[in-house]
Amino acid sequence: MKKTMLALSLLAAFAAHAATGPEFDAKRLSQDVKVLSSDEFEGRGPNTAGETKTVAYLIEQFKAAGLKPGGDVVKGQRSWTQDVPLGRFEIKGPVTLSVSDGKTVQPLKQGDDLSVRAAMNGSRLVDFKNAPLVFVGYGVNAPERKWDDFKGQDLKGKLAVVLINDPDFETGEGDFGGKAMTYYGRWTYKYEEMARRGALGTIIVHETAPASYGWNTVKNSNTNVMYDIVRKKPAEAHAPMEAWIQRDLAVDLFKRGGLDFEALKKQAQTRDFKPVELKNVTLSANYAVSAQVIVSKNVAARIVGASAPKETVIYSGHWDHLGVGLPDAKGDKIYNGAVDNGTGIAALLELARAYGKAPAPARSVVFLAVTAEEKGLLGSEYYSANPLYPLATTVGVINMDALSPHGLTRNFTISGSAKLDLLDELIAKAKQWNLVYKPDPKPEAGHFFRSDHFSFAKRGVPAISYGSGDDLVEGGVAAGKKLEDDYTTNNYHQPSDEWSASWTFASMTHDLGMLYALGRDLADSKVWPNWAQDAEFRAARDATAAQRK
Ligand SMILES: [Zn+2]
């Protein structure tokens, strides 16, 4: 009884608050999600008929909300979209791989022993014989932490064997956020760093705990079609070979090269670590790669700022999902993506409608629906590499991905852990919305680097991905966890991620008030939020400080 009373009074408090800000409509949210995730939209795969329908729907809704086109300038006028050319890469024919220890040559199986990605450096054929293997520890070069795993090691013509996660993951204490993953721990960083060093390739040793997923995930996400933004100099971003290796095979190769894997891993957790070659162990590879360019689109709508139009606040979300794929047990082949990310796009449209009704803020506000998130954050990566509005004068980015269509909660979260003013401001705002911040319970999984805000963050723009809470006003954490587990197990990235008439959208209608207030305050103020002093993205932001006067 007491519990019910409390729940009722909380609900009353929520309701009272909702009256003071703009209204967000559960029916419209539901309708948007329903349309976007209908079978007619074919799972919203980039460069498909589903994309054409999605883009048309978004433009229609933004227009109806009274916004202006915010995309590419075509014949002197802003259009509603930004063209996003994407490279599509696929291994064609057999993948021939083998290791030699000087005595015997052992063939390796693609997907089982090693998972090799289609090359994205511009080569059509990856072909090398007896390339040396050099263990580079965690492969980290972090001057701000006085950490350099390379110690001048030349990697030209060599394959860098590297550990996943960062040097203090195992001990849980150190210069890299303890258990939480810094960007240095992410596999994308390892590939990028080795490409910068001109290595022939990167081979990441798979271990389940520090990777946070099993070998199957590695296999499934690396041996299929790869996408990248079209780059002027692709070889600067990708080495010819990018691969993962099974842990046990790696341990065996270390042994045959006269090395002790576990002992070296311990050393790699210290600043004194030096790269070491696996003596007489070499790898040979031969596989062909086909490459094509497809064009997809980001959609951008804009409210022009009344007094500082060149300064921009961005709300974002990805419109794409997985499209049509392998059928599930029921024979359903359409990956509708209702929660992921029909909800985030519905939220983006609802925010746009609220801004459209209100007087223009001082700064401009851009509503950005990006493509190809599911292919590796590519729409947001393309935007950040080719910004429609300068990043230096982009105040902040509030991203929304896979929100909860369910009931009111007492808390909210963001993807991953990060230290920045934008989060502090959100936490302060949340109090007025009776919400408390719940930090990501698994910061070691590196969720911060797995959503579209990250494409902005790594270039220094303060950016977060808001996430729905799990402590339901009705049912508490137990009910929230049940919903979350059910979604993860039964619907996440499956054809069954479909709209339901039973969804109340109560949490979204409530929390959107808070996200509106956060963006609105930024857009009406003169402040430039930044990263914490020791955040890895602070230096990139500070480098453009002169442009924010
Ligand atoms: Zn998503």
Coordinates of C-alpha atoms and ligand atoms in Angstrom, one line a residue:
M1 CA 0.0 0.0 0.0
K2 CA 2.7 2.4 1.1
K3 CA 4.6 1.6 -2.1
T4 CA 1.5 2.3 -4.2
M5 CA 1.0 5.7 -2.5
L6 CA 4.6 6.6 -3.2
A7 CA 4.3 5.5 -6.8
L8 CA 1.1 7.6 -7.1
S9 CA 2.6 10.7 -5.6
L10 CA 5.7 10.3 -7.9
L11 CA 3.4 10.0 -10.9
A12 CA 1.6 13.1 -9.8
A13 CA 4.9 15.0 -9.4
F14 CA 6.0 13.8 -12.9
A15 CA 2.6 14.9 -14.4
A16 CA 2.8 18.3 -12.7
H17 CA 6.2 18.9 -14.1
A18 CA 5.3 17.9 -17.7
A19 CA 2.8 20.8 -17.7
T20 CA 5.6 23.4 -17.4
G21 CA 7.6 22.6 -20.6
P22 CA 6.6 21.7 -24.1
E23 CA 4.3 18.7 -24.5
F24 CA 5.6 15.5 -26.0
D25 CA 3.0 13.3 -27.4
A26 CA 3.0 9.5 -26.8
K27 CA 0.6 8.9 -29.7
R28 CA 2.9 10.7 -32.2
L29 CA 5.9 8.9 -30.9
S30 CA 4.1 5.6 -31.3
Q31 CA 2.9 6.5 -34.8
D32 CA 6.5 7.5 -35.9
V33 CA 8.0 4.3 -34.6
K34 CA 5.1 2.3 -36.2
V35 CA 5.7 3.8 -39.6
L36 CA 9.5 3.7 -39.6
S37 CA 9.5 0.0 -38.4
S38 CA 6.7 -1.2 -40.7
D39 CA 7.6 -3.9 -43.2
E40 CA 7.1 -1.4 -46.0
F41 CA 10.3 0.3 -44.8
E42 CA 12.2 -3.0 -45.2
G43 CA 14.3 -2.6 -42.1
R44 CA 15.8 0.7 -43.3
G45 CA 19.0 -0.6 -44.9
P46 CA 21.2 2.1 -46.4
N47 CA 21.1 2.4 -50.2
T48 CA 17.8 0.4 -50.5
A49 CA 14.2 1.3 -51.3
G50 CA 13.7 1.4 -47.5
E51 CA 16.2 4.3 -47.3
T52 CA 14.2 6.2 -49.9
K53 CA 11.0 5.8 -47.9
T54 CA 12.7 6.7 -44.6
V55 CA 14.4 9.8 -45.9
A56 CA 11.2 11.0 -47.5
Y57 CA 9.3 10.4 -44.3
L58 CA 11.8 12.4 -42.2
I59 CA 11.8 15.3 -44.6
E60 CA 8.0 15.4 -44.6
Q61 CA 7.9 15.4 -40.8
F62 CA 10.7 18.1 -40.4
K63 CA 8.9 20.3 -42.9
A64 CA 5.6 19.9 -41.1
A65 CA 7.4 20.9 -37.9
G66 CA 8.4 24.2 -39.5
L67 CA 12.1 23.5 -39.7
K68 CA 14.5 24.6 -42.5
P69 CA 16.7 22.3 -44.6
G70 CA 20.1 21.8 -43.0
G71 CA 21.9 19.6 -45.4
D72 CA 24.4 19.9 -48.3
V73 CA 24.4 23.2 -50.2
V74 CA 23.1 22.5 -53.7
K75 CA 23.0 25.4 -56.2
G76 CA 23.4 27.9 -53.3
Q77 CA 20.6 26.5 -51.2
R78 CA 20.6 24.0 -48.3
S79 CA 19.0 20.7 -49.1
W80 CA 17.5 18.3 -46.6
T81 CA 20.2 15.7 -46.9
Q82 CA 23.9 15.2 -46.9
D83 CA 25.3 12.6 -49.4
V84 CA 27.3 9.9 -47.6
P85 CA 29.5 8.0 -50.0
L86 CA 30.4 4.6 -48.5
G87 CA 32.9 2.0 -49.6
R88 CA 31.6 -1.5 -49.6
F89 CA 34.3 -4.2 -49.3
E90 CA 34.0 -7.9 -49.6
I91 CA 36.4 -10.8 -49.7
K92 CA 36.0 -12.7 -53.0
G93 CA 37.1 -16.3 -53.3
P94 CA 39.2 -18.3 -50.9
V95 CA 41.2 -16.9 -47.9
T96 CA 44.5 -18.7 -47.8
L97 CA 46.3 -18.2 -44.5
S98 CA 49.2 -20.1 -42.9
V99 CA 51.8 -19.8 -40.1
S100 CA 55.3 -21.1 -40.2
D101 CA 57.7 -21.6 -37.3
G102 CA 60.6 -22.3 -39.5
K103 CA 60.1 -26.1 -39.3
T104 CA 56.5 -26.6 -40.2
V105 CA 53.8 -24.7 -42.1
Q106 CA 50.4 -24.8 -40.6
P107 CA 47.3 -23.8 -42.6
L108 CA 44.8 -21.6 -40.8
K109 CA 41.1 -21.4 -41.3
Q110 CA 39.3 -18.1 -41.9
G111 CA 36.6 -17.6 -39.2
D112 CA 37.8 -20.4 -37.0
D113 CA 41.5 -19.6 -36.3
L114 CA 41.7 -16.1 -37.5
S115 CA 39.0 -13.7 -38.5
V116 CA 40.3 -11.5 -41.3
R117 CA 38.3 -8.5 -42.6
A118 CA 38.0 -7.4 -46.2
A119 CA 40.9 -4.9 -46.7
M120 CA 39.7 -1.3 -46.7
N121 CA 43.1 0.3 -47.5
G122 CA 42.5 0.4 -51.3
S123 CA 44.1 -3.0 -52.2
R124 CA 42.2 -5.5 -54.3
L125 CA 44.6 -8.3 -53.4
V126 CA 46.2 -8.9 -50.0
D127 CA 49.2 -11.1 -50.7
F128 CA 52.3 -11.6 -48.6
K129 CA 54.6 -14.3 -47.6
N130 CA 56.4 -15.0 -44.2
A131 CA 55.7 -11.7 -42.6
P132 CA 57.2 -11.3 -39.1
L133 CA 55.0 -11.1 -36.0
V134 CA 55.8 -8.4 -33.4
F135 CA 54.0 -8.4 -30.1
V136 CA 53.3 -4.7 -29.2
G137 CA 51.4 -5.3 -25.9
Y138 CA 48.3 -3.2 -25.8
G139 CA 49.5 -1.1 -28.7
V140 CA 48.9 2.2 -26.9
N141 CA 50.6 5.5 -27.6
A142 CA 49.1 7.9 -25.0
P143 CA 51.5 10.9 -24.5
E144 CA 49.1 12.5 -22.0
R145 CA 49.5 9.4 -19.8
K146 CA 53.2 9.2 -20.6
W147 CA 52.6 5.7 -22.1
D148 CA 54.2 4.4 -25.2
D149 CA 54.1 0.6 -26.0
F150 CA 56.1 1.0 -29.2
K151 CA 59.4 2.5 -28.0
G152 CA 60.4 3.3 -31.6
Q153 CA 59.7 -0.2 -32.9
D154 CA 59.5 -0.1 -36.8
L155 CA 56.4 -2.0 -38.0
K156 CA 56.8 -1.6 -41.7
G157 CA 56.3 -4.9 -43.4
K158 CA 55.4 -6.5 -40.1
L159 CA 52.2 -7.7 -38.4
A160 CA 51.5 -6.2 -35.0
V161 CA 50.1 -8.7 -32.5
V162 CA 48.1 -6.7 -29.9
L163 CA 46.0 -7.3 -26.8
I164 CA 42.4 -6.0 -26.6
N165 CA 41.3 -3.5 -24.0
D166 CA 43.7 -1.2 -22.1
P167 CA 46.7 -1.8 -19.8
D168 CA 44.8 -1.5 -16.5
F169 CA 41.7 -3.6 -17.4
E170 CA 43.0 -6.8 -15.7
T171 CA 44.3 -5.1 -12.5
G172 CA 41.3 -2.8 -12.3
E173 CA 43.5 0.1 -11.2
G174 CA 45.9 2.4 -13.2
D175 CA 46.2 5.2 -15.7
F176 CA 43.5 4.0 -18.0
G177 CA 40.3 4.4 -15.9
G178 CA 40.7 1.0 -14.2
K179 CA 38.0 -1.5 -15.3
A180 CA 36.4 1.1 -17.5
M181 CA 37.6 1.1 -21.1
T182 CA 39.4 4.2 -22.5
Y183 CA 39.5 4.6 -26.3
Y184 CA 43.0 3.0 -26.3
G185 CA 41.3 -0.2 -25.4
R186 CA 38.9 -0.3 -28.3
W187 CA 39.7 -2.5 -31.4
T188 CA 39.1 0.4 -33.7
Y189 CA 41.9 2.3 -32.0
K190 CA 44.3 -0.7 -32.4
Y191 CA 43.6 -0.8 -36.2
E192 CA 43.9 3.0 -36.5
E193 CA 47.2 3.2 -34.5
M194 CA 48.9 0.4 -36.6
A195 CA 47.8 2.1 -39.8
R196 CA 49.3 5.3 -38.6
R197 CA 52.6 3.4 -38.0
G198 CA 52.6 1.9 -41.5
A199 CA 52.3 -1.7 -40.2
L200 CA 51.5 -4.5 -42.7
G201 CA 48.7 -5.5 -40.4
T202 CA 47.1 -5.8 -37.0
I203 CA 46.2 -9.1 -35.3
I204 CA 44.2 -8.7 -32.1
V205 CA 44.4 -11.5 -29.6
H206 CA 40.8 -12.4 -28.7
E207 CA 40.1 -12.9 -25.0
T208 CA 36.5 -12.9 -23.9
A209 CA 36.6 -10.9 -20.7
P210 CA 38.6 -7.9 -22.0
A211 CA 36.8 -7.9 -25.4
S212 CA 33.4 -8.3 -23.6
Y213 CA 32.1 -10.7 -26.2
G214 CA 32.9 -14.1 -27.4
W215 CA 34.7 -15.4 -30.6
N216 CA 31.4 -15.7 -32.4
T217 CA 30.8 -12.0 -32.3
V218 CA 34.3 -11.4 -33.7
K219 CA 33.7 -14.0 -36.4
N220 CA 30.3 -12.7 -37.4
S221 CA 31.2 -9.1 -37.5
N222 CA 34.5 -9.5 -39.4
T223 CA 34.0 -12.1 -42.0
N224 CA 31.0 -10.5 -43.8
V225 CA 30.7 -7.3 -45.9
M226 CA 32.6 -4.3 -44.6
Y227 CA 31.8 -0.7 -45.0
D228 CA 33.8 2.5 -44.5
I229 CA 33.4 6.1 -45.4
V230 CA 35.1 7.0 -48.7
R231 CA 38.5 8.3 -47.7
K232 CA 41.0 10.4 -49.7
K233 CA 43.9 8.4 -48.3
P234 CA 42.4 5.1 -47.1
A235 CA 45.8 3.6 -46.4
E236 CA 46.3 6.1 -43.6
A237 CA 43.3 4.7 -41.8
H238 CA 43.7 1.0 -42.6
A239 CA 46.6 -1.4 -42.8
P240 CA 46.3 -4.1 -45.5
M241 CA 45.5 -6.8 -43.0
E242 CA 43.0 -6.4 -40.1
A243 CA 42.3 -9.5 -38.1
W244 CA 41.6 -11.2 -34.8
I245 CA 43.2 -14.4 -33.6
Q246 CA 41.9 -17.1 -31.2
R247 CA 43.7 -16.8 -27.9
D248 CA 44.8 -20.5 -27.7
L249 CA 46.4 -20.3 -31.1
A250 CA 48.1 -17.0 -30.2
V251 CA 49.5 -18.6 -27.0
D252 CA 50.8 -21.5 -29.0
L253 CA 52.5 -19.2 -31.6
F254 CA 54.2 -17.2 -28.7
K255 CA 55.5 -20.5 -27.4
R256 CA 56.9 -21.6 -30.7
G257 CA 58.5 -18.1 -31.0
G258 CA 60.2 -18.7 -27.6
L259 CA 57.8 -16.4 -25.7
D260 CA 55.5 -16.8 -22.7
F261 CA 52.2 -15.1 -23.5
E262 CA 51.0 -14.7 -19.9
A263 CA 54.3 -13.3 -18.7
L264 CA 54.4 -10.8 -21.6
K265 CA 50.9 -9.7 -20.9
K266 CA 51.9 -8.9 -17.3
Q267 CA 54.8 -6.8 -18.7
A268 CA 52.5 -5.1 -21.1
Q269 CA 50.6 -3.7 -18.1
T270 CA 53.6 -1.6 -17.2
R271 CA 55.3 1.4 -18.8
D272 CA 58.5 -0.5 -19.3
F273 CA 57.1 -2.9 -21.8
K274 CA 59.0 -3.2 -25.1
P275 CA 57.8 -4.8 -28.3
V276 CA 59.2 -8.2 -29.0
E277 CA 59.3 -10.3 -32.1
L278 CA 58.0 -13.9 -32.2
K279 CA 61.3 -15.6 -33.3
N280 CA 61.0 -17.5 -36.6
V281 CA 57.2 -17.4 -36.5
T282 CA 55.8 -15.8 -39.7
L283 CA 52.4 -15.5 -41.4
S284 CA 51.4 -15.7 -45.0
A285 CA 48.2 -14.6 -46.5
N286 CA 46.4 -14.4 -49.9
Y287 CA 42.9 -13.1 -50.5
A288 CA 41.1 -10.9 -53.1
V289 CA 38.9 -8.0 -52.2
S290 CA 36.1 -6.4 -54.2
A291 CA 35.2 -2.8 -53.6
Q292 CA 32.3 -0.6 -54.7
V293 CA 31.0 2.8 -53.7
I294 CA 27.4 3.2 -52.6
V295 CA 25.7 6.5 -51.6
S296 CA 23.5 6.9 -48.6
K297 CA 22.2 10.0 -46.9
N298 CA 22.2 11.8 -43.6
V299 CA 19.1 13.9 -43.1
A300 CA 19.6 17.3 -41.5
A301 CA 16.9 19.9 -40.4
R302 CA 17.7 23.2 -38.8
I303 CA 16.4 26.0 -36.6
V304 CA 18.5 29.1 -37.4
G305 CA 19.7 30.8 -34.3
A306 CA 18.4 34.3 -33.6
S307 CA 21.6 35.9 -32.5
A308 CA 24.4 33.4 -32.8
P309 CA 23.4 31.3 -35.9
K310 CA 26.9 30.1 -36.5
E311 CA 27.0 28.3 -33.2
T312 CA 25.2 24.9 -33.3
V313 CA 23.7 22.5 -30.9
I314 CA 23.0 19.1 -32.4
Y315 CA 20.4 16.4 -31.6
S316 CA 21.1 13.2 -33.4
G317 CA 20.1 9.6 -33.9
H318 CA 20.6 6.9 -36.5
W319 CA 17.8 6.2 -38.9
D320 CA 19.2 3.0 -40.4
H321 CA 18.8 -0.5 -39.2
L322 CA 19.9 -3.9 -40.6
G323 CA 17.5 -4.1 -43.6
V324 CA 16.5 -7.5 -45.0
G325 CA 18.7 -10.4 -43.9
L326 CA 18.7 -14.1 -42.9
P327 CA 15.2 -15.3 -41.8
D328 CA 14.5 -16.1 -38.1
A329 CA 12.7 -19.3 -37.0
K330 CA 9.4 -17.9 -38.1
G331 CA 10.7 -17.1 -41.6
D332 CA 10.7 -13.3 -40.9
K333 CA 13.5 -11.6 -42.9
I334 CA 12.8 -8.0 -42.2
Y335 CA 14.9 -6.5 -39.4
N336 CA 12.3 -3.8 -38.5
G337 CA 14.4 -2.0 -35.9
A338 CA 11.5 -0.5 -34.0
V339 CA 13.4 0.1 -30.7
D340 CA 16.8 0.3 -32.6
N341 CA 16.4 3.0 -33.6
G342 CA 12.8 3.9 -34.5
T343 CA 12.5 5.2 -31.0
G344 CA 15.5 7.5 -31.2
I345 CA 14.3 8.9 -34.5
A346 CA 10.8 9.4 -33.2
A347 CA 12.3 11.3 -30.3
L348 CA 14.3 13.4 -32.7
L349 CA 11.1 14.3 -34.6
E350 CA 9.2 15.1 -31.5
L351 CA 12.0 17.4 -30.3
A352 CA 12.0 19.1 -33.7
R353 CA 8.2 19.7 -33.4
A354 CA 8.7 21.3 -30.0
Y355 CA 11.5 23.5 -31.2
G356 CA 9.4 24.4 -34.3
K357 CA 6.7 25.7 -32.1
A358 CA 8.9 27.7 -29.8
P359 CA 10.7 31.0 -30.5
A360 CA 14.1 30.5 -32.1
P361 CA 16.9 30.2 -29.6
A362 CA 20.1 32.3 -29.8
R363 CA 22.2 29.6 -31.3
S364 CA 21.2 27.3 -34.2
V365 CA 19.9 23.8 -33.5
V366 CA 20.4 20.9 -35.9
F367 CA 18.4 17.7 -36.0
L368 CA 20.6 15.1 -37.6
A369 CA 19.4 11.7 -38.6
V370 CA 22.5 9.7 -39.6
T371 CA 22.8 6.7 -41.7
A372 CA 24.9 3.5 -41.4
E373 CA 25.3 3.4 -37.7
E374 CA 24.9 -0.4 -37.9
K375 CA 27.8 -0.6 -40.3
G376 CA 30.2 1.1 -37.9
L377 CA 29.0 4.6 -37.0
L378 CA 29.6 5.6 -40.6
G379 CA 27.0 8.3 -41.1
S380 CA 28.1 10.2 -38.0
E381 CA 31.8 9.5 -38.9
Y382 CA 31.2 11.0 -42.4
Y383 CA 29.4 14.1 -40.9
S384 CA 32.2 14.6 -38.4
A385 CA 34.9 14.3 -41.1
N386 CA 32.8 16.6 -43.5
P387 CA 30.8 18.7 -41.1
L388 CA 27.9 20.8 -42.4
Y389 CA 28.5 23.2 -39.6
P390 CA 32.0 23.7 -38.1
L391 CA 32.8 21.3 -35.3
A392 CA 34.8 24.0 -33.5
T393 CA 31.6 26.0 -33.0
T394 CA 29.4 23.0 -32.4
V395 CA 28.4 23.4 -28.7
G396 CA 27.5 19.9 -28.0
V397 CA 25.8 16.7 -29.3
I398 CA 22.9 14.9 -27.7
N399 CA 22.4 11.5 -29.3
M400 CA 19.6 9.1 -28.8
D401 CA 19.8 5.4 -29.7
A402 CA 17.4 2.6 -28.8
L403 CA 15.2 4.3 -26.1
S404 CA 12.7 2.5 -24.0
P405 CA 9.1 2.6 -25.3
H406 CA 7.9 1.5 -21.8
G407 CA 6.8 3.2 -18.5
L408 CA 8.2 6.0 -16.4
T409 CA 11.5 5.5 -14.7
R410 CA 13.3 7.1 -11.7
N411 CA 16.7 7.1 -13.5
F412 CA 18.5 7.5 -16.8
T413 CA 21.9 6.7 -18.2
I414 CA 24.4 7.5 -21.0
S415 CA 26.3 5.1 -23.1
G416 CA 29.6 4.3 -21.5
S417 CA 31.5 6.4 -19.0
A418 CA 32.9 9.8 -19.7
K419 CA 33.8 13.0 -17.8
L420 CA 32.4 16.1 -19.4
D421 CA 30.4 19.2 -18.5
L422 CA 27.5 18.2 -20.7
L423 CA 26.9 15.2 -18.5
D424 CA 27.1 17.3 -15.3
E425 CA 24.5 19.7 -16.8
L426 CA 22.3 16.8 -17.7
I427 CA 22.6 15.3 -14.2
A428 CA 21.7 18.7 -12.7
K429 CA 18.7 19.1 -15.0
A430 CA 17.5 15.5 -14.3
K431 CA 16.8 16.6 -10.7
Q432 CA 13.9 18.8 -11.9
W433 CA 12.6 15.7 -13.8
N434 CA 12.9 13.5 -10.7
L435 CA 15.5 11.4 -12.5
V436 CA 18.9 10.3 -11.1
Y437 CA 21.9 9.4 -13.2
K438 CA 22.8 5.7 -13.2
P439 CA 26.3 5.2 -14.6
D440 CA 26.9 2.5 -17.2
P441 CA 27.1 -0.7 -15.1
K442 CA 29.6 -2.3 -17.5
P443 CA 32.1 0.5 -18.5
E444 CA 34.7 -2.1 -19.5
A445 CA 32.5 -3.0 -22.5
G446 CA 33.4 0.4 -24.1
H447 CA 29.8 1.4 -24.9
F448 CA 31.0 5.0 -25.1
F449 CA 32.7 4.1 -28.4
R450 CA 29.8 2.2 -29.8
S451 CA 27.2 5.0 -30.5
D452 CA 27.1 7.9 -32.9
H453 CA 28.0 10.6 -30.4
F454 CA 31.5 9.1 -30.4
S455 CA 32.3 10.2 -34.0
F456 CA 32.0 13.8 -32.6
A457 CA 33.6 13.1 -29.2
K458 CA 36.9 11.8 -30.7
R459 CA 37.2 15.1 -32.6
G460 CA 36.7 16.9 -29.3
V461 CA 33.1 17.9 -29.6
P462 CA 31.3 17.4 -26.2
A463 CA 28.9 14.6 -27.0
I464 CA 26.8 12.0 -25.2
S465 CA 24.3 9.3 -26.0
Y466 CA 21.3 9.5 -23.6
G467 CA 19.9 6.2 -22.5
S468 CA 16.6 5.3 -20.9
G469 CA 16.6 4.2 -17.2
D470 CA 15.9 0.8 -15.7
D471 CA 14.2 1.7 -12.4
L472 CA 10.6 1.7 -13.3
V473 CA 8.2 3.8 -11.2
E474 CA 5.9 0.9 -11.4
G475 CA 7.8 -2.3 -10.7
G476 CA 11.3 -0.9 -9.9
V477 CA 14.6 -2.3 -11.1
A478 CA 13.3 -5.8 -11.3
A479 CA 10.7 -4.9 -13.9
G480 CA 13.2 -2.7 -15.7
K481 CA 15.7 -5.5 -15.8
K482 CA 13.1 -8.0 -17.0
L483 CA 12.2 -5.7 -20.0
E484 CA 15.9 -5.1 -20.8
D485 CA 16.8 -8.8 -20.7
D486 CA 13.8 -9.7 -22.7
Y487 CA 14.7 -7.2 -25.4
T488 CA 18.4 -8.2 -25.5
T489 CA 17.6 -11.9 -25.7
N490 CA 14.6 -11.9 -28.0
N491 CA 14.6 -8.8 -30.1
Y492 CA 18.0 -7.0 -30.2
H493 CA 19.2 -7.1 -33.9
Q494 CA 16.5 -9.6 -34.7
P495 CA 13.5 -9.5 -37.1
S496 CA 11.3 -9.4 -34.0
D497 CA 12.3 -5.9 -33.0
E498 CA 8.9 -4.7 -34.0
W499 CA 6.4 -2.0 -32.9
S500 CA 3.8 -3.0 -30.3
A501 CA 0.4 -1.3 -29.7
S502 CA 1.0 -2.0 -26.0
W503 CA 3.9 0.4 -25.7
T504 CA 3.0 3.5 -23.6
F505 CA 6.1 5.7 -24.5
A506 CA 5.6 7.2 -21.0
S507 CA 9.3 7.3 -20.2
M508 CA 10.1 9.0 -23.5
T509 CA 7.4 11.6 -23.3
H510 CA 8.7 12.5 -19.8
D511 CA 12.5 12.3 -20.4
L512 CA 12.2 14.3 -23.7
G513 CA 11.3 17.3 -21.5
M514 CA 14.7 17.0 -19.9
L515 CA 16.6 16.6 -23.2
Y516 CA 14.7 19.6 -24.6
A517 CA 15.7 21.7 -21.6
L518 CA 19.3 20.6 -21.8
G519 CA 19.6 21.5 -25.5
R520 CA 17.5 24.6 -25.2
D521 CA 19.6 26.0 -22.3
L522 CA 22.8 25.4 -24.3
A523 CA 21.2 27.0 -27.4
D524 CA 20.2 30.1 -25.4
S525 CA 23.5 30.5 -23.5
K526 CA 27.0 31.6 -24.4
V527 CA 28.8 28.8 -22.6
W528 CA 31.1 26.3 -24.2
P529 CA 31.0 23.0 -22.2
N530 CA 34.2 21.0 -22.3
W531 CA 35.7 17.7 -21.3
A532 CA 37.2 17.0 -17.9
Q533 CA 40.9 18.0 -17.7
D534 CA 42.0 14.3 -17.9
A535 CA 39.6 13.1 -20.6
E536 CA 41.2 11.8 -23.7
F537 CA 39.2 14.1 -25.9
R538 CA 40.1 17.3 -24.1
A539 CA 43.2 18.1 -26.1
A540 CA 41.3 17.9 -29.4
R541 CA 38.7 20.4 -28.1
D542 CA 41.3 22.8 -26.7
A543 CA 43.1 22.8 -30.0
T544 CA 40.3 24.8 -31.5
A545 CA 39.7 27.1 -28.5
A546 CA 40.6 30.2 -30.5
Q547 CA 37.6 29.7 -32.7
R548 CA 35.2 30.0 -29.7
K549 CA 35.5 33.6 -28.5
Ligands
ZN1 ZN 21.2 1.7 -32.6

